mmCIF file of C-alpha atoms in Angstrom:
data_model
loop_
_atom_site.group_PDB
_atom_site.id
_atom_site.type_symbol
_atom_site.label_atom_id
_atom_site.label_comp_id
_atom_site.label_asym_id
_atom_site.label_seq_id
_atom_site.Cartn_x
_atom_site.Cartn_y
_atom_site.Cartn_z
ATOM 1 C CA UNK A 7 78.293 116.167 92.316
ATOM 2 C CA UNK A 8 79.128 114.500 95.794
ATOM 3 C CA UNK A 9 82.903 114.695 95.223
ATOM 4 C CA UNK A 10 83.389 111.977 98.511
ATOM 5 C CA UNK A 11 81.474 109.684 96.882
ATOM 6 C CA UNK A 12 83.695 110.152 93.101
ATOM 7 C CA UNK A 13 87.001 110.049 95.139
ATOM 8 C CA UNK A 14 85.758 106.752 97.003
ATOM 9 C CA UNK A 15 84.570 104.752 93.748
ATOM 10 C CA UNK A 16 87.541 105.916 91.793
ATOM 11 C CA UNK A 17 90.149 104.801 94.209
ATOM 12 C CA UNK A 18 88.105 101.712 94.565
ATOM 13 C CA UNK A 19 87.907 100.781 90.775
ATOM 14 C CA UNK A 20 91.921 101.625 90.693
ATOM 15 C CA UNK A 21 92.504 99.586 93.374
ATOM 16 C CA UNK A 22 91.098 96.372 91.893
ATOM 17 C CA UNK A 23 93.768 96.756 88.807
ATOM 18 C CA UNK A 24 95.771 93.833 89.258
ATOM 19 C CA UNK A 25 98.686 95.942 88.185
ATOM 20 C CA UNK A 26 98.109 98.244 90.816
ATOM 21 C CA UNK A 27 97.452 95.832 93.580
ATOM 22 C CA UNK A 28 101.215 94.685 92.922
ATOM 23 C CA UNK A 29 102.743 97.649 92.776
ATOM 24 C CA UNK A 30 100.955 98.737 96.354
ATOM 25 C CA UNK A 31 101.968 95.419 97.687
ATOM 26 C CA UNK A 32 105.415 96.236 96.358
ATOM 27 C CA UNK A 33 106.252 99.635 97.644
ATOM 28 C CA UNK A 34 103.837 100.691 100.377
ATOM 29 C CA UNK A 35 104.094 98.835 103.412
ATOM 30 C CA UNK A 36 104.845 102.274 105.422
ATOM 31 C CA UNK A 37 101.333 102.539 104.960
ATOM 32 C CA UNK A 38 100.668 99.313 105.791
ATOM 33 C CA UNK A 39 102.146 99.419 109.079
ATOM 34 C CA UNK A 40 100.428 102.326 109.646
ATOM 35 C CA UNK A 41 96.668 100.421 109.753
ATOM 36 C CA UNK A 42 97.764 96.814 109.831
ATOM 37 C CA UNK A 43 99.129 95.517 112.750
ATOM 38 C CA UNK A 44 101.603 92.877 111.309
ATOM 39 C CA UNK A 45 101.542 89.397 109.746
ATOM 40 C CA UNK A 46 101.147 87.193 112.433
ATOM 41 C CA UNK A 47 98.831 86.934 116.153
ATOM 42 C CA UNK A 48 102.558 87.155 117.942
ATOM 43 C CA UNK A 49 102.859 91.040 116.601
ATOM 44 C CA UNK A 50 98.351 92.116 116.868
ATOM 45 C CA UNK A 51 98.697 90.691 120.805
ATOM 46 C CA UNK A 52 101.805 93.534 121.502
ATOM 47 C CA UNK A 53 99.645 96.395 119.445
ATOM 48 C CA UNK A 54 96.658 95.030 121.865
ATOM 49 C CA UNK A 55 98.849 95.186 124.726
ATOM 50 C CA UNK A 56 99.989 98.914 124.016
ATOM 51 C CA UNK A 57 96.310 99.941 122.829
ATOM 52 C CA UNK A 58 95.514 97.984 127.203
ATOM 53 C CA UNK A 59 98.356 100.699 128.257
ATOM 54 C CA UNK A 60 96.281 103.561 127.592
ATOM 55 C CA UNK A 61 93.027 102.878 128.684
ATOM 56 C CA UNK A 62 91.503 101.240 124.426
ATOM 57 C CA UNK A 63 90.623 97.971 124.258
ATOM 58 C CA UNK A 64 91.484 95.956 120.761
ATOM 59 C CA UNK A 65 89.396 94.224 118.373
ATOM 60 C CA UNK A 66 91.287 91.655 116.739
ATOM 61 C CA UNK A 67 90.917 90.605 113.392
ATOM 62 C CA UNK A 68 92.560 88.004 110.993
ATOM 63 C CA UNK A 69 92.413 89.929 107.185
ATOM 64 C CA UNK A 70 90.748 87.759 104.861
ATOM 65 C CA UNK A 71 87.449 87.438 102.789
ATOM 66 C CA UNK A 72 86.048 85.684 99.608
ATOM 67 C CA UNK A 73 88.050 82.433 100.042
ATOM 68 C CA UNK A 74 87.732 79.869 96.841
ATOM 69 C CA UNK A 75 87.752 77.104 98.487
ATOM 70 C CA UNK A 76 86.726 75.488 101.242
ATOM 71 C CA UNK A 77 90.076 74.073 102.644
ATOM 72 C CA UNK A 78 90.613 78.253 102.718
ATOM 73 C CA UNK A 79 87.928 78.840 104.601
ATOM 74 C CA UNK A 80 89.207 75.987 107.228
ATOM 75 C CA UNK A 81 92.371 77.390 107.671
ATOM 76 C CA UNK A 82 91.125 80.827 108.313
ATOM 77 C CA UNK A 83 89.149 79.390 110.958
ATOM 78 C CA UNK A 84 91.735 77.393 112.118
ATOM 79 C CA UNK A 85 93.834 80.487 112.134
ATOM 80 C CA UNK A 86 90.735 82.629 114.217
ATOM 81 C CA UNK A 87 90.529 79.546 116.955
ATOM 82 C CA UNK A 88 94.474 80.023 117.229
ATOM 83 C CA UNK A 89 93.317 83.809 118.180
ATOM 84 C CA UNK A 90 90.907 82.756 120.486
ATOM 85 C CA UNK A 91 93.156 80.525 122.602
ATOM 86 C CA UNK A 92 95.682 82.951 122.872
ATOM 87 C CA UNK A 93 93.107 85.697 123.973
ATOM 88 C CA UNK A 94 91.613 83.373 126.343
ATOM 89 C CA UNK A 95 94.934 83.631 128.820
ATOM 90 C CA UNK A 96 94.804 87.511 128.430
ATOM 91 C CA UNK A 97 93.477 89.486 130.990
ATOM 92 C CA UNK A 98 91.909 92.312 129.281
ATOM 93 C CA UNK A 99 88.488 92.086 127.284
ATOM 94 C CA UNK A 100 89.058 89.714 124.717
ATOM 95 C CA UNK A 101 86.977 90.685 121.173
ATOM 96 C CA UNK A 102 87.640 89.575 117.697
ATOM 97 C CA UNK A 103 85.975 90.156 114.550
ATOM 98 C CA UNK A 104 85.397 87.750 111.803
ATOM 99 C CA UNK A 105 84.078 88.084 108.111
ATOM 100 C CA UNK A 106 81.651 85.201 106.604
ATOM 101 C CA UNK A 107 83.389 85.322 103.201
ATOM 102 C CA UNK A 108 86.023 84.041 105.155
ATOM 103 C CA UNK A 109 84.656 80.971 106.613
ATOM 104 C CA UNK A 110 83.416 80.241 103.032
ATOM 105 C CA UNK A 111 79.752 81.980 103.012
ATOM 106 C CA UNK A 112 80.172 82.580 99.133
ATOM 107 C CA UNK A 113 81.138 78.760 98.767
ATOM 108 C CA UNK A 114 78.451 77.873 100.819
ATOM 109 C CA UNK A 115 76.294 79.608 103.472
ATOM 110 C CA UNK A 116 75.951 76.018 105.337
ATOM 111 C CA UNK A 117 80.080 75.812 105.525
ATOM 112 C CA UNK A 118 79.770 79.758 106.825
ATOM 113 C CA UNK A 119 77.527 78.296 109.768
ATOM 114 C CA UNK A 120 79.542 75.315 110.491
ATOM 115 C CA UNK A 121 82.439 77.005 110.896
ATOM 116 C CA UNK A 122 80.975 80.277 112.599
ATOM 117 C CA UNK A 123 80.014 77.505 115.151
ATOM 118 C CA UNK A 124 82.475 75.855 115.760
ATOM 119 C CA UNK A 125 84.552 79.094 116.681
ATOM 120 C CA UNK A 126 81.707 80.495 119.404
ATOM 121 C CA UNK A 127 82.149 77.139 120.759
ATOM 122 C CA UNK A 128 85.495 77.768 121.923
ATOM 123 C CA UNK A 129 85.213 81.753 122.376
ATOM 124 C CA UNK A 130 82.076 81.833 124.818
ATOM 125 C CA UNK A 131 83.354 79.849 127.169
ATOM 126 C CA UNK A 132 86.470 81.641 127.076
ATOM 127 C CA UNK A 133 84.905 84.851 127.237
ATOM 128 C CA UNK A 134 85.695 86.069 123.678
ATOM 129 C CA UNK A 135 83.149 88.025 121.957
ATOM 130 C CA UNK A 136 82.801 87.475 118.387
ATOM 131 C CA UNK A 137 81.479 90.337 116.326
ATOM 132 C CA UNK A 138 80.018 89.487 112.535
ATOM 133 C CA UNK A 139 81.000 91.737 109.834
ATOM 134 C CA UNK A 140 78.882 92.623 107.179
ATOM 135 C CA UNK A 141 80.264 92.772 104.261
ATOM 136 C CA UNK A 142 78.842 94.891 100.942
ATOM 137 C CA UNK A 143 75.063 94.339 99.949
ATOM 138 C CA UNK A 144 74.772 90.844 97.697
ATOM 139 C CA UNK A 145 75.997 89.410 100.871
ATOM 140 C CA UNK A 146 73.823 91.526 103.824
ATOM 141 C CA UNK A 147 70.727 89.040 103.542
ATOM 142 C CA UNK A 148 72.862 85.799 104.188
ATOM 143 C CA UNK A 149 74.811 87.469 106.650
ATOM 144 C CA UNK A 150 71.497 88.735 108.696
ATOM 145 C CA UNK A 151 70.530 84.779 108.369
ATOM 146 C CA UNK A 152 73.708 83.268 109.980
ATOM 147 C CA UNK A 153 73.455 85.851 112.707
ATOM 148 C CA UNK A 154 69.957 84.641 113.757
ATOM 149 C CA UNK A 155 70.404 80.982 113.101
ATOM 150 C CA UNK A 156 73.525 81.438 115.517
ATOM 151 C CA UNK A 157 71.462 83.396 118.212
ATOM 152 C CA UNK A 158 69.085 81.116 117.994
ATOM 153 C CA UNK A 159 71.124 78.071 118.691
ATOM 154 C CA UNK A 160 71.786 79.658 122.255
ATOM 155 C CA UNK A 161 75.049 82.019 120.827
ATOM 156 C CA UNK A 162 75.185 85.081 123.065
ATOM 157 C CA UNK A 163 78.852 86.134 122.894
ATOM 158 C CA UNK A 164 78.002 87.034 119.301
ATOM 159 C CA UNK A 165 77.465 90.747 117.547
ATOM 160 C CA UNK A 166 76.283 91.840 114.025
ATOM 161 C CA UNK A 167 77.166 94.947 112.120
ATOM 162 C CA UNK A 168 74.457 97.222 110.352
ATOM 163 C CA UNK A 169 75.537 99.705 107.610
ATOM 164 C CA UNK A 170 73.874 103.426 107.475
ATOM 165 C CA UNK A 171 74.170 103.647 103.564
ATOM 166 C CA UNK A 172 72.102 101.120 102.780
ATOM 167 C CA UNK A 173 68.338 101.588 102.358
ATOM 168 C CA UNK A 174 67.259 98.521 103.556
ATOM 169 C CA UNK A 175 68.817 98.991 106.960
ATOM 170 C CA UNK A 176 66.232 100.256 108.791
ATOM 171 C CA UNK A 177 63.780 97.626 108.589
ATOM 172 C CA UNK A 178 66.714 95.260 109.041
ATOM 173 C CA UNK A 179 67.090 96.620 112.452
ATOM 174 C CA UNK A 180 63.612 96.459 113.091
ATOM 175 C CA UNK A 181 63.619 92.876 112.296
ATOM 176 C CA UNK A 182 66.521 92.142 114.743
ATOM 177 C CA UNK A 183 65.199 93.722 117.324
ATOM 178 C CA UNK A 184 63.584 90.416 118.693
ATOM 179 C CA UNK A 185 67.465 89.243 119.006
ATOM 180 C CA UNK A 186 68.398 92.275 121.135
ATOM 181 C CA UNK A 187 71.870 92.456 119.367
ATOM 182 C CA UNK A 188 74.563 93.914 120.180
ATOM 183 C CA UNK A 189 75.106 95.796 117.380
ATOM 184 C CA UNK A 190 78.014 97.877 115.747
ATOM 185 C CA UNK A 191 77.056 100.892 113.666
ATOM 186 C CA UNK A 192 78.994 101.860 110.626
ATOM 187 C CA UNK A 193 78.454 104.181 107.530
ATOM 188 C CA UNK A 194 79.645 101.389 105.282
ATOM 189 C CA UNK A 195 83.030 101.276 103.166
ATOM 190 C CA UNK A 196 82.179 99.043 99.900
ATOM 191 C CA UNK A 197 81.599 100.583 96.748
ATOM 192 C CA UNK A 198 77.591 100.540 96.365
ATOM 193 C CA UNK A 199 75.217 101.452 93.808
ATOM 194 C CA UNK A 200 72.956 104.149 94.013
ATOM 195 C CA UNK A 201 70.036 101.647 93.676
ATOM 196 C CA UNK A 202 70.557 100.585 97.209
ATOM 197 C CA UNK A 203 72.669 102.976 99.105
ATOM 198 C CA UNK A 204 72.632 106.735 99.777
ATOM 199 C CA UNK A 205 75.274 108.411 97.506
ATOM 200 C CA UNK A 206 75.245 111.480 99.859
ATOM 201 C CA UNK A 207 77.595 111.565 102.861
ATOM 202 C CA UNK A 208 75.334 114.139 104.464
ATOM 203 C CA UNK A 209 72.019 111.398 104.062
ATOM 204 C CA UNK A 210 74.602 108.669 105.197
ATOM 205 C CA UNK A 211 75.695 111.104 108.363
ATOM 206 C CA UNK A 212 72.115 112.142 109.098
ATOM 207 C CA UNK A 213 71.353 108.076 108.665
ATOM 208 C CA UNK A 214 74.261 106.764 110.938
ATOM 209 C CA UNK A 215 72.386 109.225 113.700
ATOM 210 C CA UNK A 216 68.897 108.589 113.327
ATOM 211 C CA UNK A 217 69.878 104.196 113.206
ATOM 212 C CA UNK A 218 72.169 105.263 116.382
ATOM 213 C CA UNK A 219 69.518 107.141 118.242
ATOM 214 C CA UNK A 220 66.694 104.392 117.402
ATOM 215 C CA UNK A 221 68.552 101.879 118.383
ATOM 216 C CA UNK A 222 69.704 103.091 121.545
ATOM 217 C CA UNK A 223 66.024 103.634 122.432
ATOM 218 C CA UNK A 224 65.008 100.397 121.807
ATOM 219 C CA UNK A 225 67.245 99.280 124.339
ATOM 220 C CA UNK A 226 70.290 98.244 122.297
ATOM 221 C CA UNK A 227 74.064 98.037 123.009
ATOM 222 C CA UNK A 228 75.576 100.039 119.951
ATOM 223 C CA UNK A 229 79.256 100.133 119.096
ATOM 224 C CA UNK A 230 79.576 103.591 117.325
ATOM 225 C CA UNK A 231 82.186 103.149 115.134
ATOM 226 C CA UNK A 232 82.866 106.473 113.195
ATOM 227 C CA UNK A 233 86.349 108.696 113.159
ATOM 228 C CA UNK A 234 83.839 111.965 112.473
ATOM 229 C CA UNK A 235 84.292 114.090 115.549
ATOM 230 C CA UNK A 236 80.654 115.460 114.641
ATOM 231 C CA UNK A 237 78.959 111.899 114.795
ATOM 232 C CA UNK A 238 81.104 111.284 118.273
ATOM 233 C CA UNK A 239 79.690 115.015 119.821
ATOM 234 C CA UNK A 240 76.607 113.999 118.732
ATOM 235 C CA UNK A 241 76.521 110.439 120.685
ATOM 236 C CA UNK A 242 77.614 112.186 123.771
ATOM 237 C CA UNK A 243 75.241 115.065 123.553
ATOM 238 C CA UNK A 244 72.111 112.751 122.944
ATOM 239 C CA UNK A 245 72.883 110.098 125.703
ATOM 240 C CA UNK A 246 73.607 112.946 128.301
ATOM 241 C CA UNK A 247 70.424 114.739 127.392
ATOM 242 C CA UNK A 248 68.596 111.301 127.589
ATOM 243 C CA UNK A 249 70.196 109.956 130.545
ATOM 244 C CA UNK A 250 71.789 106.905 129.156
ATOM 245 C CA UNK A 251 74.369 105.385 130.887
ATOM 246 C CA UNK A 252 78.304 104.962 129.202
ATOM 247 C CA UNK A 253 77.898 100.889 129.669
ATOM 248 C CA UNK A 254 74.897 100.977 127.157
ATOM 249 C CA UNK A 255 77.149 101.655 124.223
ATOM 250 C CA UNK A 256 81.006 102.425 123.146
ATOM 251 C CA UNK A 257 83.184 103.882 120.354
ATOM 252 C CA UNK A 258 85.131 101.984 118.056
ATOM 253 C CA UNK A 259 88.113 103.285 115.974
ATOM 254 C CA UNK A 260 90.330 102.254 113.497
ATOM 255 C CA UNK A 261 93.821 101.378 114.778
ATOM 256 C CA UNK A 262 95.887 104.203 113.285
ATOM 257 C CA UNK A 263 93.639 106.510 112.861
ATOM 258 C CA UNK A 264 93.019 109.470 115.412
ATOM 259 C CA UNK A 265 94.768 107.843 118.253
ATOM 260 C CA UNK A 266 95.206 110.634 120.419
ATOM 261 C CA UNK A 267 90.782 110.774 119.808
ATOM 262 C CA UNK A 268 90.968 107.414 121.152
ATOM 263 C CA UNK A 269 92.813 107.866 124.274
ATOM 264 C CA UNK A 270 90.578 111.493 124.978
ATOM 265 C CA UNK A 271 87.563 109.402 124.930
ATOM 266 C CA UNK A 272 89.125 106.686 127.141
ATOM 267 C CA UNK A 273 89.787 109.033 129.709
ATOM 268 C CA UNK A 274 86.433 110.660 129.738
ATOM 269 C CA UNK A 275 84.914 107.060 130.769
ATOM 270 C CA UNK A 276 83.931 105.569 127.779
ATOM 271 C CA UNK A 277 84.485 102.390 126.272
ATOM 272 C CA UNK A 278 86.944 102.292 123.537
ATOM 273 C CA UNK A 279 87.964 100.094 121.017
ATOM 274 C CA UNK A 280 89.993 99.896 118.221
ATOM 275 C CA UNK A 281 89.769 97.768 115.209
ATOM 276 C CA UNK A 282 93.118 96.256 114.999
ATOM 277 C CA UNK A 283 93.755 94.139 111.726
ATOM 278 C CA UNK A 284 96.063 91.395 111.631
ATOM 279 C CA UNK A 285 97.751 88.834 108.485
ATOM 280 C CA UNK A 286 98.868 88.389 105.174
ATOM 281 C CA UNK A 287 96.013 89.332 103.451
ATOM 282 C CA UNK A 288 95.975 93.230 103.883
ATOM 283 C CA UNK A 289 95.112 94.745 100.256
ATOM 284 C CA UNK A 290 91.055 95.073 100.107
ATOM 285 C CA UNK A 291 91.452 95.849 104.202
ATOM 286 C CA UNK A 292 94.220 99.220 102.649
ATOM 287 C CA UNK A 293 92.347 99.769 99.685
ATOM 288 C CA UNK A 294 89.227 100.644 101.649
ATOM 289 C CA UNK A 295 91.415 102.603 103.936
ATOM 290 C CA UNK A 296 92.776 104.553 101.567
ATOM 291 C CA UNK A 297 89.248 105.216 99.495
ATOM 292 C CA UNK A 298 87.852 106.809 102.853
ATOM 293 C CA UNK A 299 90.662 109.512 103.426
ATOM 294 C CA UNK A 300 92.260 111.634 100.366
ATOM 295 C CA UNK A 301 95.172 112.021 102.656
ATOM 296 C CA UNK A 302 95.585 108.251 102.484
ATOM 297 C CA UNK A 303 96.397 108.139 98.231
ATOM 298 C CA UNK A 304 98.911 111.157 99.128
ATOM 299 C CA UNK A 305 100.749 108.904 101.273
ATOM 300 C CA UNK A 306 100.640 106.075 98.779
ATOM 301 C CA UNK A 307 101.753 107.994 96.225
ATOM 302 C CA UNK A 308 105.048 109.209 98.011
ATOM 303 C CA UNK A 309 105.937 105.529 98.754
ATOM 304 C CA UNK A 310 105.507 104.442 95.519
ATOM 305 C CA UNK A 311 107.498 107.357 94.334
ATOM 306 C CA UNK A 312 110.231 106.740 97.104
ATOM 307 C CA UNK A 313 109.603 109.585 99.232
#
C-alpha cells in the first residue's frame, strides 16, 4: 500500500466536505498566511518585493478556478490585467500564472481563448510572462489546445505546465516539442485515478527525472518545480555532468515552503522562483497544500482546536 498516495486522496475527499471547507475557512487562516500571500495585489507585490530582497523572484498568481459563469471568468481576468499593469512598473522579472478554469475553459474553451488573449496582449509588451497551469486530467487535452492555438497566433511570452503522474505525458511533450515551450515540470497535485496516473511516488519521482532530463536534451527551458531535495541534487548533478548552462532552466518553489532552500539555491546562481498565491479564493489552493505534507493536517488541526 503506497501510504502517500492514501494520505493524499483522503485529505482530498475530506477536504471537499462542505462542512469542513467552513470550518477551515473559519479557524485556520495561520495556515493560510503561511502559503497565501493575502487577499489583495497591494499585499502579493510586498511578499514579491521581500522574496526580490534575497536574491527569488515571484510568480504571481490570482487563486481561482472552475468559475460558473462567464461574467466570473471576466472579472478574474479583469482582476489578472490589474496584475499585469502593476507588474509592468516593477523592476524585477515580472511572471504570473493563470489557470483556464478561471477564464471560463469549463464554460467554454472559446471564452478560455478570448480571454487568455486578451491578457498576453497587455503582458508581452510589458514584459510579463504568463505561465498556463494545467489543471487535473479531464481538462489536460483542452489545456494543451489553448497553449498551441496561443503560440501559434505569434504568443511567445507564454509557458505550459506538464505533470509527471500522468501517463499520457510523455507523448504530450513529444508533441510540443515543435512549440519549443518553455515548460514547467511538476509531479502533479489533483487527486487522479489509477487509470491514468502513476499511484507510486517512486514511478512519479523516477518520471519527474526522466521528463526533466528529456526535455532538457531536446533543447527546452524547464522550470523544475519540486520541494524534494533529491529531485533538486539530481538537476544539478545531471546539468553539471552534461554541461548545461544555469540560464537553460530554474527552480520553482512554493512560497512558504523551504525558504531558507530557496535562498541556498539563489546564492549558488540559479534562478529561483517562488509560486506566490494571491485572493479570496484560497481553499482548493490549501487543501492541495495540505494533502502533499502530513505536517500540514497537524497544523490544521491545532488551529481548529485553538492551539
Amino acid at each position: 500500500m503506497n501510504l502517500d498516495l492514501v494520505y493524499r486522496q483522503a485529505v482530498l475527499s475530506v477536504a471537499g466536505n462542505p462542512r469542513v471547507e467552513a470550518l477551515i475557512k473559519g479557524r485556520a487562516r495561520g495556515l493560510v498566511r503561511r502559503y497565501v500571500a493575502g487577499e489583495t495585489l497591494v499585499e502579493a507585490l510586498g511578499v514579491a518585493e521581500a522574496l526580490e530582497a534575497h536574491g527569488v523572484h515571484a510568480i504571481l498568481d490570482l487563486l481561482g478556478e472552475g468559475v460558473r459563469s462567464e461574467a466570473e471568468a471576466r472579472a478574474f481576468q479583469e482582476g489578472i490585467l490589474a496584475l499585469v499593469r502593476a507588474l509592468a512598473a516593477k523592476p524585477w522579472p515580472k511572471y504570473v500564472s493563470v489557470k483556464p478554469t478561471q477564464l471560463g475553459l469549463d464554460l467554454s474553451e472559446g471564452l478560455a481563448l478570448e480571454l487568455l488573449r486578451g491578457i498576453l496582449r497587455e503582458a508581452e509588451p510589458n514584459g510579463v510572462f504568463v505561465r498556463l497551469d494545467m489543471e487535473d486530467s479531464p481538462r489536460v487535452e483542452a489545456t494543451l489546445r489553448l497553449y498551441k492555438i496561443l503560440r501559434e497566433e505569434g504568443f511567445s511570452q507564454v509557458g505550459v505546465v506538464l505533470q509527471s503522474y500522468l501517463f499520457r505525458t510523455e507523448k504530450d511533450l513529444l508533441d510540443l516539442l515543435p512549440y519549443r515551450p518553455n515548460l514547467r515540470l511538476v509531479k502533479g497535485a489533483y487527486r487522479e485515478p489509477k487509470e491514468v496516473a502513476f499511484q507510486d511516488k517512486r514511478l512519479i519521482d523516477a518520471e519527474y527525472l526522466h521528463l526533466g532530463k528529456l526535455a532538457l536534451r531536446e533543447g527546452l527551458y524547464v522550470a523544475f518545480a519540486t520541494h524534494d531535495p533529491r529531485l533538486i541534487a539530481e538537476v544539478k548533478r545531471y546539468t553539471e555532468a552534461f554541461g548545461i548552462p544555469k540560464d537553460r532552466f530554474e527552480f520553482q518553489l512554493l512560497y512558504g515552503v523551504r525558504p531558507e532552500a530557496q535562498r541556498a539555491l539563489a546564492r549558488e546562481g540559479y534562478t529561483v522562483r517562488a509560486y506566490v498565491p494571491y485572493g479570496r479564493d484560497w481553499y482548493p489552493y490549501l487543501s492541495r497544500r495540505i494533502a502533499e505534507r502530513p505536517e500540514n493536517l497537524f497544523l490544521v488541526l491545532r488551529s481548529l482546536l485553538g492551539g
